[in-house]
JSON list of C-alpha atoms and ligand atoms in Angstrom, two decimals:
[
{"chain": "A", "resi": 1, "resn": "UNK", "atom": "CA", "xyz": [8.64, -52.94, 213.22]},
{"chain": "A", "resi": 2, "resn": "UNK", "atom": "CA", "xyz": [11.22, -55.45, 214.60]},
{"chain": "A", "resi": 3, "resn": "UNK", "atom": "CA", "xyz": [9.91, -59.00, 215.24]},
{"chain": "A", "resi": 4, "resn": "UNK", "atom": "CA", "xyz": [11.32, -61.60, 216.83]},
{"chain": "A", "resi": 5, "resn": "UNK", "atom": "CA", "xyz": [10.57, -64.54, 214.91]},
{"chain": "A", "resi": 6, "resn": "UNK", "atom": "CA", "xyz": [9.40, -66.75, 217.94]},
{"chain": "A", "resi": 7, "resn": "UNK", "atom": "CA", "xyz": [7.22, -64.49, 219.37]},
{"chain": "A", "resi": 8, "resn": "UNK", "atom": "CA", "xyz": [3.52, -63.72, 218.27]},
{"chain": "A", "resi": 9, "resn": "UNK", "atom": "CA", "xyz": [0.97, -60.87, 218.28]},
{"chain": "A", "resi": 10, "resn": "UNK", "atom": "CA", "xyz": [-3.04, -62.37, 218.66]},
{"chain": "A", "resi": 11, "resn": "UNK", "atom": "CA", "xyz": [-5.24, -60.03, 217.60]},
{"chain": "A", "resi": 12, "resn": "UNK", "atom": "CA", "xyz": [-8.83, -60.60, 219.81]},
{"chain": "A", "resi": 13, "resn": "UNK", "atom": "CA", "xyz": [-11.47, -58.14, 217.99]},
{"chain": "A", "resi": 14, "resn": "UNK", "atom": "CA", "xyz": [-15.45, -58.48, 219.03]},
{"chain": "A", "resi": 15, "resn": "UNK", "atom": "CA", "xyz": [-18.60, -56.59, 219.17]},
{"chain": "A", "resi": 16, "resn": "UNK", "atom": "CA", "xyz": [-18.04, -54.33, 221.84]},
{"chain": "A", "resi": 17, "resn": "UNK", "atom": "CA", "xyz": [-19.55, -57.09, 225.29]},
{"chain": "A", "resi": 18, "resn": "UNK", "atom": "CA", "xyz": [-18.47, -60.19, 223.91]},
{"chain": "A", "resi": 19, "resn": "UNK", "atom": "CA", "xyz": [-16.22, -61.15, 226.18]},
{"chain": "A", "resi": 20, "resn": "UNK", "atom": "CA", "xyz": [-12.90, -60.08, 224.60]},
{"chain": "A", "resi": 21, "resn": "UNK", "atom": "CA", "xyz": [-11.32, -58.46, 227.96]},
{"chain": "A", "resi": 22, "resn": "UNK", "atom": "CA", "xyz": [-12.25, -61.62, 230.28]},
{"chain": "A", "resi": 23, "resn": "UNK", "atom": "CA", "xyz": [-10.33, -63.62, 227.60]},
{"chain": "A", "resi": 24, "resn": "UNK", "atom": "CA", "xyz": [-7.75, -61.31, 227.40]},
{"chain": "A", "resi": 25, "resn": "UNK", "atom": "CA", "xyz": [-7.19, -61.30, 231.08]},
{"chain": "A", "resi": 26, "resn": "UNK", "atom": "CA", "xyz": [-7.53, -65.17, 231.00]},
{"chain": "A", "resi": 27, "resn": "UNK", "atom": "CA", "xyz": [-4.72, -65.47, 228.27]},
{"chain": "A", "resi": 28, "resn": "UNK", "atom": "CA", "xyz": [-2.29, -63.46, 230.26]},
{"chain": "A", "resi": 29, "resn": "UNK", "atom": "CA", "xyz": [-2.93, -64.82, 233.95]},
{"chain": "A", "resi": 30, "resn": "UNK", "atom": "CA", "xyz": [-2.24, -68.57, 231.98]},
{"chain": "A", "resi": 31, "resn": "UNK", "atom": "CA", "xyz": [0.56, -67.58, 230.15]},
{"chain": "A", "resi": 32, "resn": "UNK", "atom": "CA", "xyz": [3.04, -65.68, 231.63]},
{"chain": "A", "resi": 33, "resn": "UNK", "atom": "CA", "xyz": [4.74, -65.00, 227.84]},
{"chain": "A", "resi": 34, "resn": "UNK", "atom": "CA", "xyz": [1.83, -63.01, 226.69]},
{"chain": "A", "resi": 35, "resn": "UNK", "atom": "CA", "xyz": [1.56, -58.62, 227.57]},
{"chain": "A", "resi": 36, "resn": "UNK", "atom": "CA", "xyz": [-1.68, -56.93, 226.60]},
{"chain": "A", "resi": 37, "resn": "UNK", "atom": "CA", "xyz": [-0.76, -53.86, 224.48]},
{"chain": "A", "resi": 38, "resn": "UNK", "atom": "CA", "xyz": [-2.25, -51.05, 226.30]},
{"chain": "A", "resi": 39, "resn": "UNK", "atom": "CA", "xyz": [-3.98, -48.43, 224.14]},
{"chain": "A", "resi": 40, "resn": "UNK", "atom": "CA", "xyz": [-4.19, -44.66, 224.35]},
{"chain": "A", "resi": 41, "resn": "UNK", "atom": "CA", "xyz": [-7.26, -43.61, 224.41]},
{"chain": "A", "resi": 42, "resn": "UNK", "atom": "CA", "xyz": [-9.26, -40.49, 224.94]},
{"chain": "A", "resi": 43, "resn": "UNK", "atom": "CA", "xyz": [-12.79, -41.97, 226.54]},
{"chain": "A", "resi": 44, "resn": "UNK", "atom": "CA", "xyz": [-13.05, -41.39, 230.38]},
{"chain": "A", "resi": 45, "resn": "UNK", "atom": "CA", "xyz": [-12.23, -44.00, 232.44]},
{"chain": "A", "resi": 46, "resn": "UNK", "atom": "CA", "xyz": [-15.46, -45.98, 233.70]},
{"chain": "A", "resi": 47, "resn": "UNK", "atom": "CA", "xyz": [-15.05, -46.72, 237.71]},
{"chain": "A", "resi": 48, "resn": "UNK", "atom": "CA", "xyz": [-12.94, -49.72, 237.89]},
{"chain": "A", "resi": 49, "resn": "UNK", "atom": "CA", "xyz": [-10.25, -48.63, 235.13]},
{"chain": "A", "resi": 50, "resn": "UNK", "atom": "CA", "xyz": [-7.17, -48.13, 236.35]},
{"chain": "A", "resi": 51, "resn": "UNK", "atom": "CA", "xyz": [-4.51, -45.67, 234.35]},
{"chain": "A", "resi": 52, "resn": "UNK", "atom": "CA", "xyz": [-1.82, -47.40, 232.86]},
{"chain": "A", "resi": 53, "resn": "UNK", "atom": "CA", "xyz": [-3.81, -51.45, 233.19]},
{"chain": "A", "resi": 54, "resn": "UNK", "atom": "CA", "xyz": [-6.54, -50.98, 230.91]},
{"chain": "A", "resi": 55, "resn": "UNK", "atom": "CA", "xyz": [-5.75, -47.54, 228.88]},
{"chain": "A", "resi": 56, "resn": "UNK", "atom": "CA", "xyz": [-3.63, -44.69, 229.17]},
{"chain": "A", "resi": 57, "resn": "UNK", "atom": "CA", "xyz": [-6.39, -42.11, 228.88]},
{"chain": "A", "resi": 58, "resn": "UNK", "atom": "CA", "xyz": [-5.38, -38.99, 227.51]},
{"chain": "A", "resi": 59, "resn": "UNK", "atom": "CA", "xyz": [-6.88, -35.76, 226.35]},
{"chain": "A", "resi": 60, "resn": "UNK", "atom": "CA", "xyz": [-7.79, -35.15, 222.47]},
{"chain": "A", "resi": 61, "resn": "UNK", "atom": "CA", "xyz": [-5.16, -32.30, 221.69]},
{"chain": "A", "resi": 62, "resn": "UNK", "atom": "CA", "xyz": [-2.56, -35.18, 223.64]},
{"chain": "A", "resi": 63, "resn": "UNK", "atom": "CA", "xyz": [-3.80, -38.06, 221.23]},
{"chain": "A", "resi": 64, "resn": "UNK", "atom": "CA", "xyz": [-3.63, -35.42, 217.89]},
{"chain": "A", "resi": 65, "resn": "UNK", "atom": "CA", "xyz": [-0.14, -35.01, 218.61]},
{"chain": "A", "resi": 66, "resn": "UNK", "atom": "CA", "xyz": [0.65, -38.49, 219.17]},
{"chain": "A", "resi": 67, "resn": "UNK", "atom": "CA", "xyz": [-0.91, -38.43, 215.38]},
{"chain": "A", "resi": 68, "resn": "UNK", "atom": "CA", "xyz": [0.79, -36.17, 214.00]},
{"chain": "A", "resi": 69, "resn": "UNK", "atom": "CA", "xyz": [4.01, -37.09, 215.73]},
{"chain": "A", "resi": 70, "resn": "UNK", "atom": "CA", "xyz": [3.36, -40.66, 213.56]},
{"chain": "A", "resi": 71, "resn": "UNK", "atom": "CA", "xyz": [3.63, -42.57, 217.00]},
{"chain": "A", "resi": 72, "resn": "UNK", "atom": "CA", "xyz": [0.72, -45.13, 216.50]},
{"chain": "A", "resi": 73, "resn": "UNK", "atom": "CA", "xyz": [1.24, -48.01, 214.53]},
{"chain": "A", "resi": 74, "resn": "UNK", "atom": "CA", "xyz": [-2.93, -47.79, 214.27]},
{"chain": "A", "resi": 75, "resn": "UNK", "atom": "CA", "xyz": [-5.64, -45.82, 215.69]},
{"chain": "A", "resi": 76, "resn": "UNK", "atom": "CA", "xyz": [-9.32, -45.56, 215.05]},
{"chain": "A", "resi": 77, "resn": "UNK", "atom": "CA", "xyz": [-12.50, -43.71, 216.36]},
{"chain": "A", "resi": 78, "resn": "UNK", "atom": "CA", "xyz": [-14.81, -45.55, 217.87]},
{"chain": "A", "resi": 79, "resn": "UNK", "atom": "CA", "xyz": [-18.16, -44.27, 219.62]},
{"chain": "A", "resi": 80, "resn": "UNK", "atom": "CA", "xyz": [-16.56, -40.73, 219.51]},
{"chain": "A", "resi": 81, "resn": "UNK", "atom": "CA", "xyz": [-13.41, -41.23, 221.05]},
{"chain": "A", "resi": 82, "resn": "UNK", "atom": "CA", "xyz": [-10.10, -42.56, 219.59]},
{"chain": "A", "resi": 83, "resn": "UNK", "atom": "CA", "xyz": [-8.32, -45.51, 220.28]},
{"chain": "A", "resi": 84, "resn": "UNK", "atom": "CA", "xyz": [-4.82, -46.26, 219.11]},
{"chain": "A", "resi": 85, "resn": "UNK", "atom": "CA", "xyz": [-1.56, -48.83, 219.79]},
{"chain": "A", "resi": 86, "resn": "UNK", "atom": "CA", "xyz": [1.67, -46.47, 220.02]},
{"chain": "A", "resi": 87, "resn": "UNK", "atom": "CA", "xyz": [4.95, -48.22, 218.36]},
{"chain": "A", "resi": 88, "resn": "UNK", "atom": "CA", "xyz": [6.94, -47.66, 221.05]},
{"chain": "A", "resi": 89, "resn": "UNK", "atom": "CA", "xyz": [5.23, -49.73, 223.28]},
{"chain": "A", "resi": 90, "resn": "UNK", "atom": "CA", "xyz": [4.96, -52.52, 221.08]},
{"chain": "A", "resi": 91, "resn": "UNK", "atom": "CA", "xyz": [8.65, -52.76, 219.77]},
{"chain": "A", "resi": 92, "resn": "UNK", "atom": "CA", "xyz": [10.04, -52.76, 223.42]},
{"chain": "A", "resi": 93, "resn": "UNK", "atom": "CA", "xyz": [7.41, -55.85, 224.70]},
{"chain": "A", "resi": 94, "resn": "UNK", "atom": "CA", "xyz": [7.90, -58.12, 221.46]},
{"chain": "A", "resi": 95, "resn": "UNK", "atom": "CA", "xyz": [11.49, -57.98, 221.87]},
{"chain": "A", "resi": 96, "resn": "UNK", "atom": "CA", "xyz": [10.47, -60.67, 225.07]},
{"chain": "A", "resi": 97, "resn": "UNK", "atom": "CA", "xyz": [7.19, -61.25, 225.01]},
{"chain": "A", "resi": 98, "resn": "UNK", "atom": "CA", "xyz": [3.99, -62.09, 223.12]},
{"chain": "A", "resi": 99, "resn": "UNK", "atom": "CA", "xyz": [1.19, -59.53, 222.84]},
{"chain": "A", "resi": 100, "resn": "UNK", "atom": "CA", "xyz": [-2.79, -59.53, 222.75]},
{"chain": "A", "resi": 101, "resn": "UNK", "atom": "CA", "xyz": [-4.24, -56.72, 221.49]},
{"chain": "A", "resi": 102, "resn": "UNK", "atom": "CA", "xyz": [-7.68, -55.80, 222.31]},
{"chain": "A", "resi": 103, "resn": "UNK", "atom": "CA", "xyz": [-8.68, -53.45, 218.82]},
{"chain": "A", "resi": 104, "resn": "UNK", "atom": "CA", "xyz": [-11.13, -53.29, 216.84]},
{"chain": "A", "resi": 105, "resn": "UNK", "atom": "CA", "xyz": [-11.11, -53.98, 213.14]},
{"chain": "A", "resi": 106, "resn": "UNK", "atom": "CA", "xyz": [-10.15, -50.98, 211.89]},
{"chain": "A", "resi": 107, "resn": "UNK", "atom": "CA", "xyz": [-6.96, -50.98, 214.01]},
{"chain": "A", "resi": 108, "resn": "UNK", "atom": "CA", "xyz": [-6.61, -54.74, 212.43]},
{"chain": "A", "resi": 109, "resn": "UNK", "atom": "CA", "xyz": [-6.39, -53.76, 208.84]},
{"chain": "A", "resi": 110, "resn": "UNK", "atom": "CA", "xyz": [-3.80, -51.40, 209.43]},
{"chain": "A", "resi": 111, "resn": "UNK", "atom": "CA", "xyz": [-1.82, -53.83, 211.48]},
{"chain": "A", "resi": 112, "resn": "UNK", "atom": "CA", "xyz": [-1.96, -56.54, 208.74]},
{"chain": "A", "resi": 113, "resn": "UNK", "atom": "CA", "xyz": [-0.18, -54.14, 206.41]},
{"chain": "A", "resi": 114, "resn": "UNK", "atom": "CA", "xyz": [3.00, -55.12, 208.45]},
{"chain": "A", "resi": 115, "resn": "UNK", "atom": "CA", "xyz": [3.68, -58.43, 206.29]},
{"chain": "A", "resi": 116, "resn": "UNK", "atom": "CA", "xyz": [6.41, -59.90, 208.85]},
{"chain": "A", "resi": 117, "resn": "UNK", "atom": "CA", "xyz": [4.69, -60.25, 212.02]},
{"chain": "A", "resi": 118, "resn": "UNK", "atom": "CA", "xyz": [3.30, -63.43, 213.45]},
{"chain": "A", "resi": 119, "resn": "UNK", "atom": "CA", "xyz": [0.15, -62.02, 213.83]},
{"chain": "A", "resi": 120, "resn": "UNK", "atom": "CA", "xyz": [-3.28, -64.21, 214.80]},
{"chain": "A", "resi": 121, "resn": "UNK", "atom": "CA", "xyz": [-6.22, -62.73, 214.17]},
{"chain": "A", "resi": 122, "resn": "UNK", "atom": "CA", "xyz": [-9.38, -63.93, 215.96]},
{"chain": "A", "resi": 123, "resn": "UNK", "atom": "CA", "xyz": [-12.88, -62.65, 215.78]},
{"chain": "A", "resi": 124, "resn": "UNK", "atom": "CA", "xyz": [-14.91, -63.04, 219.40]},
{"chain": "A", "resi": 125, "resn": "UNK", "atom": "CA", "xyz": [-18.97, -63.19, 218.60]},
{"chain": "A", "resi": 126, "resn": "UNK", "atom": "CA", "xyz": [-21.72, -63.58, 220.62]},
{"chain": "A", "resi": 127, "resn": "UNK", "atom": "CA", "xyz": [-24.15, -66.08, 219.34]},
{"chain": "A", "resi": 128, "resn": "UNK", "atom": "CA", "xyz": [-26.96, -63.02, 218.47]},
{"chain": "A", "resi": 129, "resn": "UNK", "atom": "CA", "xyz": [-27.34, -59.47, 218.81]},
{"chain": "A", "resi": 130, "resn": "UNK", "atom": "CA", "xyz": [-30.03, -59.88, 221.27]},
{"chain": "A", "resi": 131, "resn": "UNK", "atom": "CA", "xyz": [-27.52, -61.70, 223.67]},
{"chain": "A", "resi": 132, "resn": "UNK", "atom": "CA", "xyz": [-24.85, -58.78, 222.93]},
{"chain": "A", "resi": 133, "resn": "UNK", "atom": "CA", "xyz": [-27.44, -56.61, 224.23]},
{"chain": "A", "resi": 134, "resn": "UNK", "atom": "CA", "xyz": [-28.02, -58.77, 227.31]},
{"chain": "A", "resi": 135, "resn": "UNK", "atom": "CA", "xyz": [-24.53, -58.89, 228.68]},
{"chain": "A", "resi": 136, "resn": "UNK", "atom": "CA", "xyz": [-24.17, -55.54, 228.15]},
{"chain": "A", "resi": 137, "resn": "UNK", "atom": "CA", "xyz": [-26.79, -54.26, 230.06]},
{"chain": "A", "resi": 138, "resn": "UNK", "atom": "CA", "xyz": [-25.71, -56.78, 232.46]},
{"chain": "A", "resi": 139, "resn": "UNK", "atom": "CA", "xyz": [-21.99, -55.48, 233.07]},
{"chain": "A", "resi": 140, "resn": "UNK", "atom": "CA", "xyz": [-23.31, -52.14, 233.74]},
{"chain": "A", "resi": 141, "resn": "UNK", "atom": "CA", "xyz": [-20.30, -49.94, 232.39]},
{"chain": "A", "resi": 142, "resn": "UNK", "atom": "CA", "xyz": [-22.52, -48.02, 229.90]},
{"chain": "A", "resi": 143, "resn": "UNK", "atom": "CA", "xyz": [-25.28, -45.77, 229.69]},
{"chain": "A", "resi": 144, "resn": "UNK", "atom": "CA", "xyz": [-28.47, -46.62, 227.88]},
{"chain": "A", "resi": 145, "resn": "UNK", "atom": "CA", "xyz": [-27.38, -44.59, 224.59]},
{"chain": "A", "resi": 146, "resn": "UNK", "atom": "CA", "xyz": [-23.72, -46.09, 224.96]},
{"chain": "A", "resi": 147, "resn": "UNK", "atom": "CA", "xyz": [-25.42, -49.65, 225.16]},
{"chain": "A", "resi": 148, "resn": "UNK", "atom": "CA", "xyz": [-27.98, -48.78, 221.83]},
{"chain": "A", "resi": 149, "resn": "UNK", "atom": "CA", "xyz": [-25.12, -47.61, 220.05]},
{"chain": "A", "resi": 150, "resn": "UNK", "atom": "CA", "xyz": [-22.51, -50.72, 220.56]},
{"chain": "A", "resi": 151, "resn": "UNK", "atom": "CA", "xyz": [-25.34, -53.07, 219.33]},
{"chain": "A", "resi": 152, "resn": "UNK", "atom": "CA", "xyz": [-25.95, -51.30, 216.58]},
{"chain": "A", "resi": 153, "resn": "UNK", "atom": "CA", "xyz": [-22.15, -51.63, 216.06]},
{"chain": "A", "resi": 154, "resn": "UNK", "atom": "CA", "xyz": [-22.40, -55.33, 215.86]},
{"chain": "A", "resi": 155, "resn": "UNK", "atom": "CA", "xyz": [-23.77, -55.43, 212.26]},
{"chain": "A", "resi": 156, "resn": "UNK", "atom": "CA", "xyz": [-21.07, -52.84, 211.13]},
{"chain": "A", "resi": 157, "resn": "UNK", "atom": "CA", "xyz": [-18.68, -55.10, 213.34]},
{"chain": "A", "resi": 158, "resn": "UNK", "atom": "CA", "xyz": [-19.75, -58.57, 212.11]},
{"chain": "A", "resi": 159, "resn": "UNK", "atom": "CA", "xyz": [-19.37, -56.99, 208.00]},
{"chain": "A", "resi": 160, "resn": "UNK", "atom": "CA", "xyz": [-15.42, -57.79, 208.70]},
{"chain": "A", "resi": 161, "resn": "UNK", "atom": "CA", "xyz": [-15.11, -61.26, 209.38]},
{"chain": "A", "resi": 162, "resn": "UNK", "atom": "CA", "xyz": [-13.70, -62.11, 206.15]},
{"chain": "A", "resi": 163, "resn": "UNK", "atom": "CA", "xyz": [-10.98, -60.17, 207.36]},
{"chain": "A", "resi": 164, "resn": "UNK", "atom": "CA", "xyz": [-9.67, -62.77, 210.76]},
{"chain": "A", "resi": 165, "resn": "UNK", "atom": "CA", "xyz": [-7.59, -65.66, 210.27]},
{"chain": "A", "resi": 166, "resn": "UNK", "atom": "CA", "xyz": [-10.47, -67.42, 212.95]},
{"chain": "A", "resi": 167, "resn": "UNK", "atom": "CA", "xyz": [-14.02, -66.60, 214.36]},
{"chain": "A", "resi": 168, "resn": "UNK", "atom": "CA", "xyz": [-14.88, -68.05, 217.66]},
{"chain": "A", "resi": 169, "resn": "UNK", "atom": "CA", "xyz": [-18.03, -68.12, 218.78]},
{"chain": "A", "resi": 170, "resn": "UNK", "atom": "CA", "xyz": [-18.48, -67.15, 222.66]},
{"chain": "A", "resi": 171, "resn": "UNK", "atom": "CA", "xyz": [-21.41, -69.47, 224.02]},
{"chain": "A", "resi": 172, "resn": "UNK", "atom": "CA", "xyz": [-19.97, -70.70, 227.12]},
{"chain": "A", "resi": 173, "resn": "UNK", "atom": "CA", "xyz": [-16.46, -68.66, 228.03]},
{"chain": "A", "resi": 174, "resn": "UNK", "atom": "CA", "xyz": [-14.86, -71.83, 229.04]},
{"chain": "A", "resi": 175, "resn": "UNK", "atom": "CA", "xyz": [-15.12, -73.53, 226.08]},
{"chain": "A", "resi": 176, "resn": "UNK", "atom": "CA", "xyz": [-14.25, -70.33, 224.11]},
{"chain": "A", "resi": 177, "resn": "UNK", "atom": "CA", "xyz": [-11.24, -70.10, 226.08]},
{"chain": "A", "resi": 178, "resn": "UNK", "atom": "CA", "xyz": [-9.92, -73.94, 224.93]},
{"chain": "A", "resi": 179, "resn": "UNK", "atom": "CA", "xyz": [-10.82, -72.97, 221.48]},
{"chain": "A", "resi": 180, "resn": "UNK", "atom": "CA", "xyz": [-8.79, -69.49, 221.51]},
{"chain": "A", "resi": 181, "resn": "UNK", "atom": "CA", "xyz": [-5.30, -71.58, 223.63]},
{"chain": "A", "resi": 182, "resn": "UNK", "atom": "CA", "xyz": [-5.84, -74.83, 220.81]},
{"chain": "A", "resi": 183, "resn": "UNK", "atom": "CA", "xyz": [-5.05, -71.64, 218.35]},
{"chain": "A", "resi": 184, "resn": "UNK", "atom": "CA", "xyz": [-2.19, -69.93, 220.06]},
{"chain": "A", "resi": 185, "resn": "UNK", "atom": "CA", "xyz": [-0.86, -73.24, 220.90]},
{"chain": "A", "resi": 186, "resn": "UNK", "atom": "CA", "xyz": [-1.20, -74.51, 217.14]},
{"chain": "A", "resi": 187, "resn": "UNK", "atom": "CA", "xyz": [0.14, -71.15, 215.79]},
{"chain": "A", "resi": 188, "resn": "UNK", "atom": "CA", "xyz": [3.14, -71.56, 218.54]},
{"chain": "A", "resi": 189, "resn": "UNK", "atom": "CA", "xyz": [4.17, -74.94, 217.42]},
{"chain": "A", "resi": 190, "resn": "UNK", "atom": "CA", "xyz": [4.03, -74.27, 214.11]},
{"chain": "A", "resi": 191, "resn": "UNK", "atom": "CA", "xyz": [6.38, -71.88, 214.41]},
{"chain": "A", "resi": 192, "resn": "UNK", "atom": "CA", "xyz": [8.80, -73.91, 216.30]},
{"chain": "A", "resi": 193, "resn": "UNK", "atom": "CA", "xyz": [8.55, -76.43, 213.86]},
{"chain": "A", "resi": 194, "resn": "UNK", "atom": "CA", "xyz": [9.32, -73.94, 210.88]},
{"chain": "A", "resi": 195, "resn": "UNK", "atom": "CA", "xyz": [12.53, -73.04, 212.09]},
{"chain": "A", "resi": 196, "resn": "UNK", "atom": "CA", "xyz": [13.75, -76.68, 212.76]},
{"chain": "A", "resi": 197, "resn": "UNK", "atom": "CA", "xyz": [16.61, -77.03, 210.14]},
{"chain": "A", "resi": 198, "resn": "UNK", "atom": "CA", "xyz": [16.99, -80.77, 208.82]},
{"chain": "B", "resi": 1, "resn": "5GP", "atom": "P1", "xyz": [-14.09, -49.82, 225.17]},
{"chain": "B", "resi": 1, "resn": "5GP", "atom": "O1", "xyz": [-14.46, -48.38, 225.13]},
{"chain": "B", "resi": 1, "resn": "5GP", "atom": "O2", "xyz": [-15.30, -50.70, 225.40]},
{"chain": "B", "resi": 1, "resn": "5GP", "atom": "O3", "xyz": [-12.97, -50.11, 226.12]},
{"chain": "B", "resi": 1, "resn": "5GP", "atom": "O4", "xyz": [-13.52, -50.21, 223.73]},
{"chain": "B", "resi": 1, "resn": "5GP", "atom": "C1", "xyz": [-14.26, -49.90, 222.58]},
{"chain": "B", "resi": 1, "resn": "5GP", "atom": "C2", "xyz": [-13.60, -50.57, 221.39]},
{"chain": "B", "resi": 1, "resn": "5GP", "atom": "O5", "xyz": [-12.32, -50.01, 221.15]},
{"chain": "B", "resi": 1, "resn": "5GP", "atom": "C3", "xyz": [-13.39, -52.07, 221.55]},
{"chain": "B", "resi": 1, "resn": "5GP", "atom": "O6", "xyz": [-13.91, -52.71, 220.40]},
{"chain": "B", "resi": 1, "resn": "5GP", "atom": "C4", "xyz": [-11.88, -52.22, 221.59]},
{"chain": "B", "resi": 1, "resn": "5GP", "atom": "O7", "xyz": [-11.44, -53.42, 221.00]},
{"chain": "B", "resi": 1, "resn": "5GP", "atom": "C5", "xyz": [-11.44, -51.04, 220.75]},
{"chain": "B", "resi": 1, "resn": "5GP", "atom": "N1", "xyz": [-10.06, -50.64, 221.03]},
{"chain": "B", "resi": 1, "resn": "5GP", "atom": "C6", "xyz": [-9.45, -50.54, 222.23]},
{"chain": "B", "resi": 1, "resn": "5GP", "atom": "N2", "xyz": [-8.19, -50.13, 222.08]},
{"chain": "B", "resi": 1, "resn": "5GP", "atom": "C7", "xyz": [-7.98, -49.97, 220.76]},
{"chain": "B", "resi": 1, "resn": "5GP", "atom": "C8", "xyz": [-6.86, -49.56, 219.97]},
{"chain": "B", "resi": 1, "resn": "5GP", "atom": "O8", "xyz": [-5.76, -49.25, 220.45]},
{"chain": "B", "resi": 1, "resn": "5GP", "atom": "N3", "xyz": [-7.05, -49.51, 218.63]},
{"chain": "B", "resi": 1, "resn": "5GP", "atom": "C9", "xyz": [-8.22, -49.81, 218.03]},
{"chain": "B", "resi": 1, "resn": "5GP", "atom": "N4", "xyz": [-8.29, -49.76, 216.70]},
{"chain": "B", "resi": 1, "resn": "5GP", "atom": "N5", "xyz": [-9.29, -50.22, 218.74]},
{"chain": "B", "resi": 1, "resn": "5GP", "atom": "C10", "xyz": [-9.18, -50.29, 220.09]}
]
């Protein structure tokens, strides 16, 4: 993987309903630097996906090959479907621009095997499962089964904490927000700062 040294990668993992795509969103619209990495995936698009924004679904025999092929940098099942970051994607937008990815943890530990990135990792929680529960009940994407399993994903979730750089509590999404730019911005100028010569 070829880095450019001034650019970074933020990971954003969470509990599936914390929050982590309105952030995500909010990152990019503010900063004009940052791309989301769009996955591959091969779960159905819910209503107000849109091919090519938020995944590029594809069929399981597509996303095998793309396996075997070795063109992920990391993929994972989740809920019965797989998720996964192709390389090619990635090496053309870091080239320019920062990127947020939007994975979960398993996609995270195979990410941090690549030692030279400027990678960020954050972990999004909600304050308690029972409020996990709440917002996603209230979003109304899932179905009552997809909704029992993704908080009983939250304990399996919460077990890899140790392995983020941060973990940001979202109570209030402003304030999570602040607390999510004070690290990129920190991260950015440290950077900087680390290549000044004296
Ligand atoms: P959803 O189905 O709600 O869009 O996403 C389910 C989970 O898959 C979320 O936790 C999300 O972070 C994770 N995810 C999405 N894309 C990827 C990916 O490319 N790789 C990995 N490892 N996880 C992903």
């Amino acid at each position: 993987m070829k880095h450019d040294s001034k650019n970074i990668m933020v990971i954003l993992s969470s509990p599936s309903g914390a929050g982590k795509t309105t952030l995500t969103k909010k990152i990019q619209q503010k900063y004009q630097s940052f791309k989301i990495s769009v996955s591959h995936t091969t779960r159905s698009p819910r209503s107000n996906e849109v091919e090519g924004v938020d995944y590029h679904f594809v069929s399981s025999d597509k996303f095998k090959k793309l396996i075997n092929d070795k063109k992920f940098y990391e993929y994972a099942k989740i809920f019965d479907n797989y998720y996964g970051t192709l390389k090619e994607n990635v090496d053309k937008t870091i080239k320019k621009n920062d990127i947020i990815f939007d994975i979960d943890w398993q996609g995270t530990k195979q990410l941090s095997k690549f030692n030279n990135l400027n990678l960020i990792k954050i972990f999004l929680i909600t304050e308690n499962k029972d409020e996990l529960k709440k917002r996603l009940i209230n979003r109304n994407q899932n179905t009552e089964q997809e909704i029992e399993n993704r908080s009983k994903s939250f304990d399996e979730d919460i077990k890899h904490w140790n392995d983020y750089d941060y973990i940001v509590i979202n109570k209030n999404l402003e304030i999570c927000f602040k607390q999510i730019e004070n690290i990129i911005q920190n991260c950015k100028k440290n950077l900087i700062n680390s290549r000044i010569v004296l």
